[in-house]
């Protein structure tokens, strides 16, 4: 089966998706529909794929032509012209059938070109996604992702302690389990904690249940040390869909992105990091850095740049705050 790429504009926002044709029908991965505010789950035992949006549920069964549709209290079976198929571990389902059942509108469609899709969704979920604080307040927040680790996190904490600055650490659950003493030091020194998932996966590739498990497992680990929950969440890589946002909000989180991406994870020098900060710094900035050793030496530039960033912020009259203070 020949899998290609297509741009699908979801309420005007471009999403590039895999697709293929089978018996004249356009097929897309089931997980694509997370971009349309639908919840998507797999049941390996039943070999089924369930999509849910508002009061409508669609259940497909792999390699079967019968589909189950629930609308409120009504339940009925329909027969498909083409059954769901699995390609490279992705389950493909008929695009136009799903959009019709979930009451979406296809405004334009051309095979191999692009598609304009209107979700007709009444709830917009971007009000709890934050890229920065208020523009009229000269504040900035330092944030560190992926830790704690036993090499870079302690060095970062040393600098923050010396400079008397508080930061926000978006921690990975399994790292907290592996480095509990470093995590306790973060807490002891008064820094803010955010949830950054359990194992740092790409959320776009997760089902609803997998996503919830990543968040809840990390929350349980955080609570075991702090006795309380955090209300801050940052998606790994910043990748997220419309349905993910709704789920995360329902779990009680604000979603924290960033306005200054130092790209320190790529091994930039402190001079290169400072160049980015100088270019992108504005009032209300959320500055993204990292505190985990994926490759030894990769974050040396982060450690060298951090005192310079702090000195620059202070020199230019910024108040360095945690994320909750920035958003208050």
Coordinates of N, CA, C and O in Angstrom, one line a residue, residues 56-61 64-71 74-84 94 96-98 100-102:
X56 N -21.0 11.4 20.3 CA -21.0 10.4 19.2 C -19.7 9.5 19.4 O -18.6 10.0 19.6
X57 N -19.9 8.2 19.3 CA -18.8 7.2 19.4 C -18.8 6.3 18.1 O -19.9 5.8 17.7
X58 N -17.6 6.1 17.6 CA -17.5 5.2 16.4 C -16.5 4.2 16.8 O -15.4 4.5 17.2
X59 N -16.8 2.9 16.6 CA -15.9 1.8 16.9 C -15.7 1.0 15.7 O -16.6 0.4 15.1
X60 N -14.4 1.0 15.2 CA -14.0 0.2 14.1 C -13.3 -1.0 14.6 O -12.8 -1.0 15.7
X61 N -13.4 -2.1 13.8 CA -12.7 -3.3 14.1 C -11.7 -3.7 13.0 O -12.1 -3.6 11.8
X64 N -12.3 -5.6 9.5 CA -13.7 -5.9 9.4 C -14.5 -4.8 8.8 O -14.1 -3.6 9.0
X65 N -15.6 -5.1 8.1 CA -16.4 -4.1 7.4 C -17.5 -3.5 8.3 O -18.1 -2.5 7.9
X66 N -17.8 -4.1 9.4 CA -18.8 -3.6 10.3 C -18.3 -2.6 11.3 O -17.2 -2.8 11.9
X67 N -19.0 -1.5 11.4 CA -18.6 -0.4 12.3 C -19.8 -0.1 13.3 O -21.0 -0.2 12.9
X68 N -19.5 0.1 14.5 CA -20.5 0.4 15.6 C -20.6 1.9 15.8 O -19.6 2.5 16.1
X69 N -21.8 2.5 15.8 CA -22.0 3.9 16.0 C -23.0 4.1 17.1 O -24.1 3.6 17.1
X70 N -22.5 4.9 18.1 CA -23.4 5.3 19.2 C -23.6 6.8 19.2 O -22.7 7.6 19.1
X71 N -24.9 7.1 19.2 CA -25.3 8.5 19.3 C -26.3 8.7 20.5 O -27.4 8.3 20.4
X74 N -28.7 5.8 21.4 CA -28.9 5.0 20.2 C -27.7 4.2 19.7 O -26.6 4.8 19.7
X75 N -27.9 3.0 19.4 CA -26.7 2.1 18.9 C -27.1 1.5 17.6 O -28.2 0.9 17.5
X76 N -26.2 1.5 16.7 CA -26.5 0.9 15.4 C -25.2 0.4 14.7 O -24.1 0.9 15.0
X77 N -25.4 -0.6 13.8 CA -24.2 -1.1 13.0 C -24.4 -0.5 11.6 O -25.5 -0.4 11.1
X78 N -23.2 -0.2 11.0 CA -23.2 0.1 9.6 C -22.1 -0.7 9.0 O -21.2 -1.2 9.6
X79 N -22.3 -0.8 7.6 CA -21.3 -1.6 6.9 C -20.4 -0.7 6.0 O -20.9 0.2 5.3
X80 N -19.1 -0.8 6.1 CA -18.2 0.0 5.4 C -17.9 -0.6 4.0 O -18.1 -1.8 3.8
X81 N -17.5 0.3 3.1 CA -17.1 -0.1 1.8 C -15.6 -0.7 1.8 O -15.2 -1.4 1.0
X82 N -14.9 -0.2 2.9 CA -13.5 -0.6 3.0 C -13.2 -0.7 4.5 O -13.6 0.1 5.3
X83 N -12.5 -1.8 4.9 CA -12.2 -2.0 6.3 C -11.0 -1.3 6.7 O -10.1 -0.9 5.9
X84 N -10.8 -1.0 8.0 CA -9.6 -0.4 8.5 C -8.4 -1.3 8.2 O -8.5 -2.5 8.2
X94 N -11.3 5.1 7.1 CA -11.8 6.0 6.0 C -12.1 7.4 6.4 O -12.9 7.7 7.3
X96 N -13.5 10.3 4.9 CA -14.8 10.9 4.7 C -15.9 10.3 5.5 O -16.8 11.0 5.9
X97 N -15.8 9.0 5.7 CA -16.8 8.4 6.6 C -16.8 9.0 8.0 O -17.9 9.3 8.6
X98 N -15.6 9.1 8.6 CA -15.5 9.6 9.9 C -15.9 11.1 10.0 O -16.7 11.5 10.9
X100 N -18.0 12.7 8.2 CA -19.5 12.8 8.1 C -20.2 12.4 9.4 O -21.1 13.1 9.9
X101 N -19.8 11.2 10.0 CA -20.4 10.8 11.2 C -20.2 11.7 12.4 O -21.1 12.0 13.2
X102 N -19.0 12.3 12.5 CA -18.7 13.2 13.6 C -19.1 14.7 13.2 O -18.7 15.6 13.9

